[in-house]
Amino acid sequence: QFALEGAGDGVWDWDVQGGTVFFSSRWKEMVGYGDDEIQNQFSEWEKLVHKDDKKQVLQDIENYLVGVTSTYQNEHRLRCKDGSYRWILTRGKIVTRADGGEPLRMIGTHTDITEQKQTEKKLRKSELHLQIAQHISQIGSWEFDSASGKITWSEEVFHIFGLPKEKGTPSLEDLTAMIHPEDRDHHSQVVTKAIEQGQPYNIDYRIERSDGALAYLKARGETFYNAQGQITQLIGTVQDLSLIHISEPTRLRRI
């Protein structure tokens, strides 16, 4: 208990059959209560659980107690004394069973993960804004891992290439096959030069989408290195210029 509370975690010790629970001082402090303000009853914790989380957390406990799951872990919100809610990560383990296998005693921890949840929420919002911005500007982002050869696309790149996101990012070979035959060699030379020499690139080329339509693209990329000076990644953007080329045909730029 001292070790866990020293790390900021609360501790609980539950008499499963009797319904009483020991809540440590840190456990109570986490939700703004003093030692004498929460009784040692399972119902004390239950009434603090957010109504939208209660069904799932009780189901997770039941699944663990009857052996449906091998571990107990859940994230839920607890109401604090001031009426606000904190996100809690709780983990527990049965430490004592009756002769027939019924759980008698369960011990676990509470960890405050509110800041982590807030960070995740901000990140999701930021990712959504980026996704919307890419869709409006018709610019997608991509990443190439030089060690694995794996290519990662943003959602807008799938839209630009006319490929379903559900099938995943195509291989480098499949991607090359989509490039217009007249632009394929030049595109390959530019990308190879960027990988081997670490030079950024800016290239215009055409692709044949999966529906047979011709698309004009502009791709930019830059290289990134590890501490040993080895190239690890290419990261860049691809923009759909098809509408511009349709309204005013221009010559592809060779660099």
Coordinates of N, CA and C in Angstrom, one line a residue:
Q1 N 0.8 -1.2 0.0 CA 0.0 0.0 0.0 C 0.9 1.3 0.0
F2 N 1.9 1.3 0.8 CA 2.8 2.5 0.9 C 3.5 2.7 -0.4
A3 N 3.9 1.6 -1.1 CA 4.6 1.7 -2.3 C 3.7 2.3 -3.4
L4 N 2.5 1.8 -3.5 CA 1.5 2.2 -4.5 C 1.1 3.6 -4.3
E5 N 0.8 4.0 -3.0 CA 0.3 5.3 -2.7 C 1.4 6.3 -2.9
G6 N 2.6 5.9 -2.7 CA 3.8 6.7 -2.9 C 3.9 7.1 -4.4
A7 N 3.4 6.2 -5.3 CA 3.4 6.4 -6.7 C 2.2 7.1 -7.2
G8 N 1.3 7.4 -6.2 CA 0.1 8.2 -6.6 C -1.2 7.3 -6.8
D9 N -1.1 6.0 -6.6 CA -2.2 5.2 -6.8 C -3.0 4.9 -5.5
G10 N -4.3 4.7 -5.7 CA -5.1 4.4 -4.5 C -5.2 2.8 -4.4
V11 N -5.6 2.3 -3.3 CA -5.7 0.9 -3.1 C -7.0 0.5 -2.5
W12 N -7.6 -0.6 -3.0 CA -8.9 -1.1 -2.4 C -8.7 -2.6 -2.1
D13 N -9.4 -3.0 -1.1 CA -9.4 -4.4 -0.7 C -10.8 -4.8 -0.4
W14 N -11.4 -5.7 -1.2 CA -12.8 -6.0 -1.2 C -13.1 -7.4 -0.7
D15 N -14.0 -7.4 0.3 CA -14.6 -8.7 0.8 C -15.8 -9.0 -0.1
V16 N -15.6 -9.8 -1.1 CA -16.6 -10.0 -2.1 C -17.9 -10.6 -1.6
Q17 N -17.8 -11.5 -0.6 CA -19.0 -12.1 -0.1 C -19.7 -11.1 0.9
G18 N -18.9 -10.4 1.7 CA -19.5 -9.5 2.7 C -19.9 -8.2 2.2
G19 N -19.3 -7.7 1.1 CA -19.6 -6.5 0.5 C -18.9 -5.3 1.1
T20 N -18.0 -5.5 2.0 CA -17.2 -4.4 2.6 C -15.9 -4.2 1.8
V21 N -15.5 -3.0 1.7 CA -14.3 -2.6 1.0 C -13.4 -1.7 1.8
F22 N -12.1 -2.0 1.9 CA -11.2 -1.0 2.4 C -10.7 -0.1 1.3
F23 N -11.0 1.2 1.5 CA -10.5 2.2 0.6 C -9.3 3.0 1.2
S24 N -8.2 3.0 0.6 CA -7.0 3.7 1.2 C -7.2 5.2 1.2
S25 N -6.4 5.9 2.0 CA -6.5 7.3 2.1 C -6.3 8.0 0.7
R26 N -5.3 7.5 -0.1 CA -5.1 8.1 -1.4 C -6.3 7.8 -2.3
W27 N -6.9 6.7 -2.2 CA -8.1 6.4 -3.0 C -9.2 7.5 -2.7
K28 N -9.4 7.8 -1.5 CA -10.4 8.8 -1.1 C -10.0 10.2 -1.5
E29 N -8.7 10.5 -1.3 CA -8.2 11.8 -1.7 C -8.3 12.1 -3.2
M30 N -8.2 11.0 -4.0 CA -8.2 11.1 -5.4 C -9.6 11.8 -5.9
V31 N -10.6 11.5 -5.1 CA -11.9 12.1 -5.5 C -12.4 13.2 -4.5
G32 N -11.4 13.7 -3.7 CA -11.7 14.8 -2.9 C -12.3 14.6 -1.5
Y33 N -12.2 13.3 -1.0 CA -12.8 13.0 0.3 C -11.8 12.7 1.3
G34 N -12.2 12.9 2.6 CA -11.3 12.6 3.7 C -11.5 11.2 4.1
D35 N -10.7 10.7 5.0 CA -10.8 9.3 5.5 C -12.1 8.9 6.1
D36 N -12.8 9.9 6.8 CA -14.0 9.5 7.5 C -15.2 9.9 6.7
E37 N -15.1 10.2 5.4 CA -16.2 10.7 4.6 C -16.8 9.6 3.6
I38 N -16.1 8.5 3.5 CA -16.6 7.4 2.7 C -16.6 6.1 3.5
Q39 N -17.7 5.5 3.6 CA -17.8 4.2 4.4 C -17.2 3.1 3.6
N40 N -16.8 2.0 4.3 CA -16.2 0.9 3.7 C -17.2 -0.1 3.1
Q41 N -18.0 0.4 2.2 CA -19.0 -0.4 1.5 C -18.8 -0.4 0.0
F42 N -19.1 -1.5 -0.7 CA -19.1 -1.5 -2.1 C -20.0 -0.5 -2.7
S43 N -21.1 -0.2 -2.1 CA -22.1 0.7 -2.6 C -21.6 2.1 -2.6
E44 N -20.6 2.4 -1.7 CA -20.0 3.8 -1.7 C -19.3 4.1 -3.0
W45 N -18.6 3.1 -3.5 CA -17.9 3.3 -4.8 C -18.9 3.3 -5.9
E46 N -19.9 2.4 -5.9 CA -20.8 2.2 -7.0 C -21.6 3.5 -7.2
K47 N -22.0 4.3 -6.1 CA -22.8 5.5 -6.3 C -22.0 6.6 -6.9
L48 N -20.6 6.5 -6.9 CA -19.8 7.5 -7.4 C -19.5 7.3 -8.9
V49 N -19.8 6.1 -9.4 CA -19.4 5.8 -10.8 C -20.4 6.6 -11.7
H50 N -19.9 7.2 -12.8 CA -20.7 7.9 -13.8 C -21.7 7.0 -14.3
K51 N -22.9 7.5 -14.5 CA -24.1 6.7 -15.0 C -23.8 6.0 -16.3
D52 N -23.0 6.7 -17.2 CA -22.8 6.2 -18.5 C -21.7 5.1 -18.5
D53 N -21.0 5.0 -17.4 CA -19.9 4.0 -17.3 C -20.3 2.8 -16.4
K54 N -21.4 2.9 -15.6 CA -21.7 2.0 -14.6 C -21.9 0.6 -15.1
K55 N -22.7 0.5 -16.2 CA -23.1 -0.8 -16.7 C -21.9 -1.6 -17.2
Q56 N -20.9 -0.9 -17.9 CA -19.8 -1.6 -18.4 C -18.8 -2.1 -17.3
V57 N -18.6 -1.2 -16.3 CA -17.7 -1.5 -15.2 C -18.2 -2.6 -14.4
L58 N -19.5 -2.7 -14.1 CA -20.1 -3.8 -13.3 C -20.0 -5.1 -14.1
Q59 N -20.2 -5.0 -15.4 CA -20.1 -6.2 -16.3 C -18.7 -6.7 -16.3
D60 N -17.7 -5.8 -16.3 CA -16.3 -6.2 -16.3 C -16.0 -6.9 -15.0
I61 N -16.5 -6.4 -13.9 CA -16.2 -7.1 -12.6 C -16.9 -8.5 -12.6
E62 N -18.1 -8.6 -13.0 CA -18.8 -9.8 -13.1 C -18.1 -10.8 -14.0
N63 N -17.7 -10.4 -15.1 CA -17.0 -11.3 -16.1 C -15.7 -11.9 -15.4
Y64 N -15.0 -11.0 -14.7 CA -13.8 -11.5 -14.0 C -14.1 -12.5 -12.9
L65 N -15.1 -12.1 -12.1 CA -15.5 -13.0 -10.9 C -15.9 -14.4 -11.4
V66 N -16.6 -14.5 -12.5 CA -17.1 -15.8 -12.9 C -16.2 -16.5 -13.9
G67 N -15.0 -15.9 -14.2 CA -14.0 -16.5 -15.0 C -14.2 -16.3 -16.5
V68 N -15.1 -15.4 -16.9 CA -15.2 -15.1 -18.4 C -13.9 -14.5 -18.9
T69 N -13.3 -13.6 -18.1 CA -12.1 -13.0 -18.4 C -11.0 -13.3 -17.4
S70 N -9.8 -13.3 -17.8 CA -8.7 -13.7 -16.9 C -8.1 -12.6 -16.0
T71 N -8.5 -11.3 -16.4 CA -8.0 -10.2 -15.7 C -9.1 -9.2 -15.5
Y72 N -9.0 -8.3 -14.5 CA -9.9 -7.2 -14.3 C -9.2 -5.9 -14.5
Q73 N -9.7 -5.1 -15.5 CA -9.2 -3.8 -15.7 C -10.3 -3.0 -16.4
N74 N -10.5 -1.7 -15.9 CA -11.5 -0.9 -16.5 C -11.2 0.6 -16.3
E75 N -11.6 1.4 -17.3 CA -11.5 2.8 -17.2 C -12.9 3.4 -17.0
H76 N -13.1 4.2 -16.0 CA -14.4 4.8 -15.8 C -14.3 6.1 -15.0
R77 N -15.3 6.9 -15.0 CA -15.3 8.2 -14.3 C -15.9 8.0 -12.9
L78 N -15.3 8.7 -11.9 CA -15.9 8.8 -10.6 C -16.2 10.2 -10.3
R79 N -17.3 10.4 -9.6 CA -17.8 11.8 -9.2 C -17.0 12.2 -8.0
C80 N -16.4 13.4 -8.0 CA -15.6 13.9 -6.9 C -16.6 14.6 -5.9
K81 N -16.0 15.0 -4.8 CA -16.8 15.7 -3.8 C -17.4 17.0 -4.3
D82 N -16.6 17.7 -5.2 CA -17.1 19.0 -5.7 C -18.0 18.8 -6.9
G83 N -18.4 17.6 -7.3 CA -19.3 17.4 -8.4 C -18.6 17.1 -9.7
S84 N -17.3 17.4 -9.8 CA -16.6 17.1 -11.0 C -16.3 15.6 -11.1
Y85 N -15.8 15.2 -12.3 CA -15.5 13.8 -12.5 C -14.1 13.6 -12.8
R86 N -13.5 12.5 -12.3 CA -12.1 12.1 -12.7 C -12.1 10.8 -13.4
W87 N -11.3 10.6 -14.4 CA -11.1 9.4 -15.0 C -10.2 8.5 -14.2
I88 N -10.6 7.2 -14.0 CA -9.9 6.3 -13.1 C -9.6 5.0 -13.9
L89 N -8.4 4.6 -13.8 CA -8.0 3.2 -14.3 C -7.9 2.3 -13.1
T90 N -8.8 1.3 -13.1 CA -8.8 0.4 -12.0 C -8.3 -1.0 -12.4
R91 N -7.5 -1.6 -11.6 CA -7.1 -3.0 -11.9 C -7.3 -3.8 -10.6
G92 N -7.6 -5.1 -10.8 CA -7.8 -5.9 -9.6 C -7.5 -7.4 -9.8
K93 N -7.3 -8.1 -8.7 CA -7.0 -9.5 -8.8 C -7.6 -10.2 -7.6
I94 N -8.2 -11.4 -7.8 CA -8.7 -12.2 -6.7 C -7.5 -12.8 -6.0
V95 N -7.5 -12.7 -4.7 CA -6.3 -13.2 -3.9 C -6.7 -14.4 -3.0
T96 N -8.0 -14.5 -2.8 CA -8.5 -15.6 -1.9 C -9.8 -16.2 -2.5
R97 N -9.9 -17.5 -2.5 CA -11.1 -18.2 -3.0 C -11.5 -19.2 -1.9
A98 N -12.8 -19.6 -1.9 CA -13.3 -20.6 -1.1 C -12.9 -22.0 -1.6
D99 N -13.2 -23.0 -0.9 CA -12.8 -24.4 -1.3 C -13.5 -24.7 -2.7
G100 N -14.7 -24.2 -2.9 CA -15.4 -24.4 -4.1 C -15.0 -23.5 -5.3
G101 N -14.0 -22.6 -5.0 CA -13.5 -21.8 -6.1 C -14.2 -20.4 -6.1
E102 N -15.2 -20.2 -5.3 CA -15.8 -18.9 -5.3 C -14.9 -17.8 -4.8
P103 N -14.9 -16.6 -5.4 CA -14.0 -15.5 -5.0 C -14.4 -15.0 -3.6
L104 N -13.4 -14.8 -2.7 CA -13.7 -14.3 -1.4 C -13.1 -12.9 -1.2
R105 N -11.9 -12.7 -1.7 CA -11.2 -11.4 -1.5 C -10.5 -11.0 -2.8
M106 N -10.7 -9.7 -3.1 CA -10.1 -9.1 -4.3 C -9.4 -7.8 -3.9
I107 N -8.2 -7.6 -4.4 CA -7.4 -6.4 -4.1 C -7.1 -5.7 -5.4
G108 N -7.1 -4.4 -5.4 CA -6.8 -3.7 -6.6 C -6.3 -2.3 -6.4
T109 N -6.1 -1.6 -7.5 CA -5.6 -0.2 -7.4 C -6.5 0.7 -8.3
H110 N -6.4 2.0 -7.9 CA -7.0 3.1 -8.7 C -5.9 4.1 -9.1
T111 N -5.9 4.4 -10.4 CA -4.9 5.3 -11.0 C -5.7 6.5 -11.6
D112 N -5.4 7.7 -11.3 CA -6.0 8.8 -11.9 C -5.4 9.1 -13.3
I113 N -6.2 8.9 -14.3 CA -5.8 9.1 -15.7 C -6.5 10.2 -16.4
T114 N -7.0 11.2 -15.6 CA -7.8 12.3 -16.2 C -7.0 13.1 -17.2
E115 N -5.7 13.4 -16.8 CA -4.9 14.2 -17.7 C -4.6 13.5 -19.0
Q116 N -4.4 12.2 -18.9 CA -4.2 11.3 -20.1 C -5.4 11.4 -21.0
K117 N -6.6 11.2 -20.4 CA -7.8 11.3 -21.2 C -8.0 12.6 -21.9
Q118 N -7.7 13.7 -21.1 CA -7.8 15.0 -21.7 C -6.9 15.2 -22.9
T119 N -5.7 14.7 -22.8 CA -4.7 14.7 -23.8 C -5.2 13.9 -25.1
E120 N -5.7 12.8 -24.8 CA -6.3 11.9 -25.9 C -7.4 12.6 -26.6
K121 N -8.3 13.3 -25.8 CA -9.4 14.1 -26.4 C -8.9 15.2 -27.3
K122 N -7.9 15.9 -26.8 CA -7.3 17.0 -27.6 C -6.6 16.5 -28.9
L123 N -6.0 15.3 -28.8 CA -5.3 14.7 -29.9 C -6.3 14.3 -31.0
R124 N -7.5 13.7 -30.5 CA -8.5 13.3 -31.4 C -9.1 14.5 -32.1
K125 N -9.3 15.6 -31.4 CA -9.8 16.8 -32.0 C -8.9 17.4 -33.0
S126 N -7.6 17.4 -32.7 CA -6.6 17.8 -33.6 C -6.5 17.0 -34.9
E127 N -6.6 15.7 -34.7 CA -6.6 14.8 -35.8 C -7.8 15.0 -36.7
L128 N -8.9 15.3 -36.1 CA -10.1 15.5 -36.9 C -10.0 16.8 -37.7
H129 N -9.5 17.8 -37.1 CA -9.3 19.1 -37.7 C -8.3 18.9 -38.9
L130 N -7.2 18.2 -38.7 CA -6.3 17.9 -39.8 C -6.9 17.2 -40.9
Q131 N -7.7 16.2 -40.6 CA -8.4 15.4 -41.6 C -9.3 16.3 -42.4
I132 N -10.1 17.2 -41.8 CA -11.0 18.1 -42.5 C -10.2 19.0 -43.4
A133 N -9.1 19.6 -42.8 CA -8.2 20.5 -43.6 C -7.7 19.8 -44.8
Q134 N -7.2 18.6 -44.7 CA -6.6 17.9 -45.8 C -7.7 17.6 -46.9
H135 N -8.9 17.3 -46.4 CA -10.0 17.1 -47.4 C -10.4 18.4 -48.2
I136 N -10.4 19.5 -47.4 CA -10.8 20.8 -48.1 C -9.7 21.1 -49.1
S137 N -8.4 21.0 -48.7 CA -7.3 21.4 -49.6 C -6.9 20.3 -50.6
Q138 N -7.5 19.1 -50.4 CA -7.1 18.0 -51.3 C -5.6 17.7 -51.2
I139 N -5.1 17.8 -50.0 CA -3.7 17.4 -49.7 C -3.7 16.3 -48.7
G140 N -3.1 15.2 -49.0 CA -2.9 14.1 -48.1 C -1.5 14.0 -47.6
S141 N -1.3 13.4 -46.5 CA 0.1 13.2 -46.0 C 0.5 11.7 -46.0
W142 N 1.7 11.4 -46.1 CA 2.2 10.0 -46.2 C 3.5 9.9 -45.5
E143 N 3.9 8.6 -45.2 CA 5.1 8.3 -44.5 C 5.7 7.0 -45.1
F144 N 7.0 7.0 -45.3 CA 7.6 5.8 -45.8 C 8.7 5.4 -44.9
D145 N 8.7 4.2 -44.3 CA 9.7 3.6 -43.4 C 10.7 2.9 -44.2
S146 N 11.9 3.4 -44.3 CA 13.0 2.8 -45.1 C 13.4 1.4 -44.7
A147 N 13.3 1.1 -43.4 CA 13.7 -0.2 -42.9 C 12.7 -1.3 -43.3
S148 N 11.5 -1.0 -43.1 CA 10.4 -2.0 -43.3 C 9.8 -1.9 -44.7
G149 N 10.0 -0.8 -45.4 CA 9.4 -0.5 -46.7 C 7.9 -0.2 -46.6
K150 N 7.4 0.0 -45.3 CA 6.0 0.2 -45.1 C 5.6 1.7 -45.5
I151 N 4.5 1.8 -46.1 CA 4.0 3.1 -46.5 C 2.7 3.4 -45.7
T152 N 2.6 4.5 -45.0 CA 1.4 4.9 -44.3 C 0.8 6.1 -44.9
W153 N -0.5 6.1 -45.1 CA -1.3 7.2 -45.8 C -2.3 7.8 -44.8
S154 N -2.5 9.1 -45.0 CA -3.7 9.7 -44.3 C -4.9 9.3 -45.1
E155 N -6.1 9.6 -44.5 CA -7.3 9.2 -45.2 C -7.5 9.9 -46.5
E156 N -7.0 11.2 -46.6 CA -7.2 11.9 -47.9 C -6.4 11.3 -49.0
V157 N -5.3 10.7 -48.7 CA -4.5 10.1 -49.8 C -5.3 9.0 -50.5
F158 N -6.0 8.2 -49.7 CA -6.8 7.1 -50.2 C -7.8 7.7 -51.2
H159 N -8.4 8.8 -50.7 CA -9.4 9.5 -51.6 C -8.8 10.0 -52.9
I160 N -7.6 10.6 -52.8 CA -6.9 11.1 -54.0 C -6.6 10.0 -55.0
F161 N -6.2 8.8 -54.5 CA -5.9 7.7 -55.3 C -7.1 6.9 -55.7
G162 N -8.2 7.2 -55.1 CA -9.4 6.4 -55.5 C -9.4 5.0 -55.0
L163 N -8.8 4.8 -53.8 CA -8.7 3.4 -53.2 C -9.4 3.4 -51.9
P164 N -10.0 2.2 -51.6 CA -10.8 2.1 -50.3 C -9.8 2.0 -49.2
K165 N -10.0 2.7 -48.1 CA -9.1 2.7 -47.0 C -9.2 1.3 -46.3
E166 N -10.3 0.6 -46.4 CA -10.5 -0.7 -45.7 C -9.4 -1.7 -46.2
K167 N -9.0 -1.6 -47.4 CA -8.0 -2.6 -47.9 C -6.5 -2.2 -47.5
G168 N -6.4 -1.1 -46.9 CA -5.0 -0.8 -46.4 C -4.2 -0.1 -47.5
T169 N -3.0 0.4 -47.0 CA -2.1 1.1 -48.0 C -1.5 0.1 -48.9
P170 N -1.5 0.4 -50.2 CA -1.0 -0.5 -51.2 C 0.5 -0.6 -51.1
S171 N 1.1 -1.7 -51.6 CA 2.5 -1.9 -51.5 C 3.2 -0.9 -52.5
L172 N 4.5 -0.8 -52.3 CA 5.3 0.1 -53.2 C 5.1 -0.3 -54.7
E173 N 5.1 -1.6 -54.9 CA 5.0 -2.1 -56.3 C 3.6 -1.8 -56.8
D174 N 2.5 -1.9 -56.1 CA 1.2 -1.6 -56.5 C 1.1 -0.1 -56.8
L175 N 1.7 0.7 -55.9 CA 1.6 2.1 -56.0 C 2.3 2.6 -57.3
T176 N 3.5 2.0 -57.6 CA 4.2 2.3 -58.8 C 3.5 1.9 -60.0
A177 N 2.7 0.8 -60.0 CA 1.9 0.4 -61.1 C 0.8 1.4 -61.5
M178 N 0.4 2.2 -60.5 CA -0.7 3.2 -60.8 C -0.1 4.4 -61.4
I179 N 1.2 4.7 -61.4 CA 1.7 5.9 -62.0 C 1.7 5.7 -63.5
H180 N 1.4 6.8 -64.2 CA 1.3 6.8 -65.6 C 2.6 6.3 -66.2
P181 N 2.6 5.4 -67.2 CA 3.8 4.8 -67.8 C 4.9 5.9 -68.2
E182 N 4.4 7.0 -68.7 CA 5.4 8.0 -69.1 C 6.1 8.8 -68.0
D183 N 5.5 8.7 -66.8 CA 6.0 9.4 -65.6 C 6.7 8.4 -64.6
R184 N 6.6 7.1 -64.8 CA 7.0 6.1 -63.9 C 8.5 6.1 -63.6
D185 N 9.3 6.2 -64.7 CA 10.8 6.1 -64.5 C 11.3 7.4 -63.8
H186 N 10.8 8.5 -64.2 CA 11.2 9.8 -63.5 C 10.8 9.8 -62.1
H187 N 9.6 9.3 -61.7 CA 9.2 9.3 -60.3 C 10.1 8.4 -59.5
S188 N 10.4 7.2 -60.1 CA 11.3 6.2 -59.4 C 12.7 6.8 -59.2
Q189 N 13.2 7.5 -60.2 CA 14.5 8.1 -60.0 C 14.6 9.2 -58.9
V190 N 13.5 10.0 -58.9 CA 13.5 11.1 -57.9 C 13.4 10.5 -56.5
V191 N 12.5 9.5 -56.3 CA 12.3 8.9 -55.0 C 13.6 8.1 -54.5
T192 N 14.2 7.4 -55.5 CA 15.4 6.7 -55.2 C 16.5 7.6 -54.8
K193 N 16.7 8.7 -55.5 CA 17.7 9.7 -55.1 C 17.4 10.3 -53.7
A194 N 16.2 10.5 -53.4 CA 15.8 11.1 -52.1 C 16.2 10.1 -51.0
I195 N 16.0 8.8 -51.2 CA 16.3 7.8 -50.2 C 17.8 7.6 -50.1
E196 N 18.5 7.6 -51.2 CA 19.9 7.3 -51.2 C 20.8 8.5 -50.7
Q197 N 20.3 9.7 -51.1 CA 21.1 10.9 -50.8 C 20.5 11.8 -49.8
G198 N 19.3 11.5 -49.4 CA 18.7 12.3 -48.3 C 18.2 13.7 -48.8
Q199 N 17.9 13.8 -50.1 CA 17.5 15.1 -50.6 C 16.0 15.2 -50.6
P200 N 15.4 16.3 -50.2 CA 14.0 16.6 -50.4 C 13.6 16.6 -51.8
Y201 N 12.4 16.3 -52.2 CA 11.9 16.4 -53.6 C 10.6 17.0 -53.7
N202 N 10.3 17.5 -54.9 CA 9.1 18.1 -55.3 C 8.8 17.7 -56.7
I203 N 7.8 16.9 -56.9 CA 7.6 16.3 -58.3 C 6.1 16.3 -58.6
D204 N 5.8 16.6 -59.9 CA 4.5 16.4 -60.5 C 4.4 15.1 -61.3
Y205 N 3.4 14.4 -61.2 CA 3.2 13.2 -62.0 C 1.7 12.8 -62.1
R206 N 1.5 11.9 -63.0 CA 0.1 11.4 -63.2 C -0.1 10.0 -62.7
I207 N -1.3 9.7 -62.3 CA -1.6 8.3 -61.9 C -2.9 7.9 -62.6
E208 N -3.1 6.7 -62.7 CA -4.4 6.1 -63.2 C -5.1 5.5 -62.0
R209 N -6.2 6.2 -61.6 CA -7.0 5.8 -60.5 C -7.6 4.4 -60.8
S210 N -8.1 3.8 -59.7 CA -8.7 2.5 -59.8 C -9.9 2.4 -60.7
D211 N -10.6 3.6 -60.9 CA -11.7 3.7 -61.8 C -11.3 4.0 -63.2
G212 N -10.0 4.1 -63.5 CA -9.5 4.4 -64.8 C -9.3 5.9 -65.1
A213 N -9.7 6.8 -64.2 CA -9.6 8.2 -64.4 C -8.1 8.6 -64.2
L214 N -7.7 9.6 -65.0 CA -6.4 10.1 -64.9 C -6.3 11.3 -63.9
A215 N -5.4 11.3 -63.0 CA -5.2 12.3 -62.0 C -3.8 12.9 -62.0
Y216 N -3.8 14.2 -61.8 CA -2.5 14.9 -61.8 C -2.2 15.3 -60.4
L217 N -1.0 14.8 -59.9 CA -0.6 15.0 -58.5 C 0.7 15.7 -58.4
K218 N 0.8 16.4 -57.2 CA 2.1 17.0 -56.8 C 2.5 16.4 -55.5
A219 N 3.7 15.8 -55.5 CA 4.2 15.2 -54.3 C 5.4 15.9 -53.8
R220 N 5.5 16.1 -52.5 CA 6.7 16.6 -51.8 C 7.1 15.7 -50.7
G221 N 8.4 15.5 -50.5 CA 8.9 14.7 -49.5 C 10.2 15.1 -48.9
E222 N 10.5 14.8 -47.6 CA 11.7 15.1 -47.0 C 12.2 13.9 -46.2
T223 N 13.5 13.7 -46.0 CA 14.1 12.6 -45.4 C 14.4 12.9 -43.9
F224 N 14.3 11.9 -43.1 CA 14.7 12.0 -41.6 C 15.7 10.9 -41.3
Y225 N 16.5 11.3 -40.3 CA 17.7 10.4 -39.9 C 17.6 10.0 -38.5
N226 N 18.3 8.9 -38.2 CA 18.5 8.5 -36.8 C 19.8 9.1 -36.3
A227 N 20.2 8.8 -35.0 CA 21.4 9.4 -34.4 C 22.7 9.0 -35.1
Q228 N 22.6 7.9 -35.9 CA 23.8 7.4 -36.6 C 23.9 8.0 -38.0
G229 N 23.0 8.9 -38.3 CA 23.0 9.5 -39.6 C 22.4 8.7 -40.7
Q230 N 21.7 7.6 -40.4 CA 21.0 6.8 -41.4 C 19.6 7.3 -41.6
I231 N 19.2 7.2 -42.9 CA 17.9 7.6 -43.3 C 16.9 6.6 -42.7
T232 N 15.9 7.1 -42.0 CA 14.9 6.2 -41.4 C 13.5 6.3 -42.0
Q233 N 13.2 7.6 -42.5 CA 11.9 7.8 -43.0 C 11.9 8.9 -44.1
L234 N 10.9 8.8 -44.9 CA 10.5 9.8 -45.8 C 9.1 10.2 -45.4
I235 N 8.9 11.5 -45.2 CA 7.6 12.0 -44.9 C 7.2 13.1 -45.8
G236 N 6.0 13.2 -46.3 CA 5.6 14.2 -47.2 C 4.1 14.3 -47.5
T237 N 3.8 15.0 -48.5 CA 2.4 15.3 -48.9 C 2.2 15.0 -50.3
V238 N 0.9 14.8 -50.7 CA 0.5 14.6 -52.1 C -0.7 15.4 -52.3
Q239 N -0.8 16.2 -53.3 CA -1.9 17.1 -53.6 C -2.5 16.7 -55.0
D240 N -3.8 16.7 -55.0 CA -4.6 16.5 -56.3 C -4.7 17.8 -57.0
L241 N -4.1 17.9 -58.2 CA -4.1 19.1 -59.0 C -5.0 18.8 -60.3
S242 N -5.8 17.8 -60.3 CA -6.6 17.4 -61.5 C -7.5 18.5 -62.0
L243 N -8.1 19.2 -61.1 CA -9.1 20.3 -61.5 C -8.3 21.4 -62.2
I244 N -7.1 21.7 -61.7 CA -6.3 22.8 -62.3 C -5.9 22.4 -63.7
H245 N -5.5 21.1 -63.9 CA -5.0 20.6 -65.2 C -6.1 20.5 -66.2
I246 N -7.3 20.2 -65.6 CA -8.5 20.1 -66.5 C -8.9 21.5 -67.1
S247 N -8.9 22.5 -66.2 CA -9.3 23.8 -66.6 C -8.2 24.5 -67.4
E248 N -6.9 24.2 -67.1 CA -5.8 24.8 -67.8 C -4.6 23.9 -67.9
P249 N -4.6 23.0 -68.9 CA -3.5 22.0 -69.0 C -2.1 22.7 -69.0
T250 N -1.3 22.1 -68.2 CA 0.1 22.5 -68.1 C 1.1 21.4 -68.2
R251 N 2.3 21.7 -68.5 CA 3.3 20.7 -68.7 C 3.8 20.2 -67.4
L252 N 4.0 18.9 -67.2 CA 4.5 18.4 -66.0 C 5.9 18.9 -65.7
R253 N 6.2 19.3 -64.5 CA 7.5 19.8 -64.1 C 8.4 18.7 -63.8
R254 N 9.6 18.7 -64.4 CA 10.7 17.7 -64.2 C 11.8 18.4 -63.3
I255 N 12.1 17.8 -62.2 CA 13.1 18.3 -61.4 C 14.0 17.2 -61.0

